[in-house]
Amino acid sequence: MTIERIIQKFKENHPGEDTTVLSLAFEFASVAHANQKRQSGESYIQHPLHTAYILTEIKADLATVAAGLLHDVPEDTDRTLEDIKILFGPDIAMLVEGITKLGKIKYRGVERYRENLKKMFLAMSSDLRVIFIKFCDRLNNLRTLESLPPEKQKRIAQETLEIYVPIASLLGISRLKWQMEDICFKFLYPEEYQELEYKYEVEKKVERNRFFQKVKSILNPKLMEAGIQYTIEVRFKHLYSIYLKMQKKERKFNEIYDVFALRLIVPTIDDCYKSLGVIHTLWKPWPNRFKDYIAVPKPNGYRSLHTTVFGPEGKATEFQIRTQEMHEESIYGLAAHWYYKIQKGSESYKTPGWVEEILDIQKEISNTNELVKKIKLNIFQDRIFVFSPRGDVFELPEHATPIDFAYAVHTNIGNKAAGAIINDKFGSLDQKLKNGDFVEIVTEKNRPYPNRDWLKFVKTKRARDHIKQFAKKSTLENIRKFIPGIKK
Ligand code: MN
């Protein structure tokens, strides 16, 4: 991979934009990672380059691609986040910081790690660009999984399926989702993967092409007659999705009837319904296999018409009909959505609630950077996620303080709290913590009780209950000291 290819790809989607910052980010990262090698033996810079390239494929903006190039610099080299901030500005530095924080989650037991990672993703979701970078980073790591020991391969694949894939699906980034799934499938179930790959890729390839040509030759004149411009392609079925289908319905490969699937891309929504009419006139539709996801989109915003017909030779043939815009949205998810809204303007459609909120904010702002900055996903707004020095993540209510954090970690740490170090700087015990803060509590061994004054600012019930309990006890003990004869 080269920086030239990245810049070229970026300009396809953002013509006329000044890409100097990409060249500079590349120079900076190359020098920083010089002499470092990946496990596979290739030079380290290839990894950020590939990450950045995948980002341009999902049409990410300039700052995001630049951050993709820089994403491993603070963690793995002598250059710091502060250097990046000075050279590339706060926006890019903020994205790199997000990725660096995600990387700080340590692996200590499967359950805990997954929980921490999930929480951290939620914390970072206030700027979805961080998640996009993390996903592209992960995809490149998956593609080079070959060079890791088998134990680690399995763990990474499992974790990707459990955490990354559902989030990618939620955000509608199906392109990343499928690619991740098929790689994970290969490492987790190598035998099943190979068998399916052989059947699907090798055995069926010739047959698929012959059938495709036949459908095309029948469909083409009818669509031309109806005045519909179109492109048609064989829909690539993903091995993992075939595998899941076989599991769920306990069917054999040959019985998965919609393995032959075609995709029709037409200029307008009107053309979608017109083409559907053409297809249904040519071939009889299967009962209950028609879905109108244009009128009623899927929760992640996916739109298309789906139908299965008794095609040529009586073979079940599935069609997906959509516009170019719907097509790109189905592949790039929210990323494409922003891109389209910003680049071209478009008709709106029904979207899930939380996406709706993003879109509302978006309507008010025309500039991409401003837009992404202002996006706060309301579902996570009343919670913050705070790191312990060991890399555990604690979920706290908004405006929680170091004392709340201390009690969340351990009762004894709460009771003996004397000071707080927040993001490597001394902080006060009553200051409001922010999402993603790293907090270390300084304890005082001989401190007998928690301070009753803490009740004035703590936010969690847990902290309040413990402080009250000790306050009561300390009052009683004080009374006992003054009245020596009293019975315990
Ligand atoms: Mn990386």
Coordinates of N, CA and C in Angstrom, one line a residue, residues 28 33 160 175 181 270 279 284 291 374 405 418 426 444 456:
F28 N 5.1 11.8 8.9 CA 5.3 11.8 10.3 C 5.2 10.3 10.9
H33 N 7.5 5.3 13.0 CA 7.5 3.8 13.0 C 8.7 3.2 12.4
T160 N -14.0 -10.5 17.8 CA -14.5 -9.7 16.7 C -16.0 -10.0 16.4
R175 N -20.4 -3.7 4.7 CA -19.1 -4.0 4.0 C -18.1 -4.5 5.0
E181 N -16.7 -11.0 9.3 CA -17.4 -12.3 9.6 C -16.7 -13.5 8.8
D270 N -38.8 5.3 -8.1 CA -39.8 4.9 -9.1 C -39.3 3.7 -10.0
I279 N -40.0 -7.7 -13.4 CA -39.5 -9.0 -13.0 C -40.7 -9.9 -12.7
K284 N -42.9 -15.7 -12.1 CA -43.9 -15.8 -11.0 C -43.1 -15.6 -9.6
K291 N -40.2 -8.4 0.0 CA -40.1 -7.5 1.1 C -39.9 -6.1 0.6
K374 N -20.6 17.7 17.0 CA -21.9 18.0 17.7 C -22.7 16.7 18.0
F405 N -16.2 7.2 41.8 CA -15.3 6.2 41.1 C -14.7 5.3 42.2
A418 N -7.9 9.9 49.5 CA -7.3 11.2 50.0 C -7.1 12.1 48.8
F426 N -3.0 16.1 39.0 CA -3.7 16.1 40.3 C -5.1 16.7 40.1
E444 N -5.1 7.0 51.8 CA -4.4 7.3 53.0 C -4.6 6.1 54.0
K456 N -22.1 15.9 50.1 CA -22.6 17.1 49.4 C -22.4 16.9 47.9

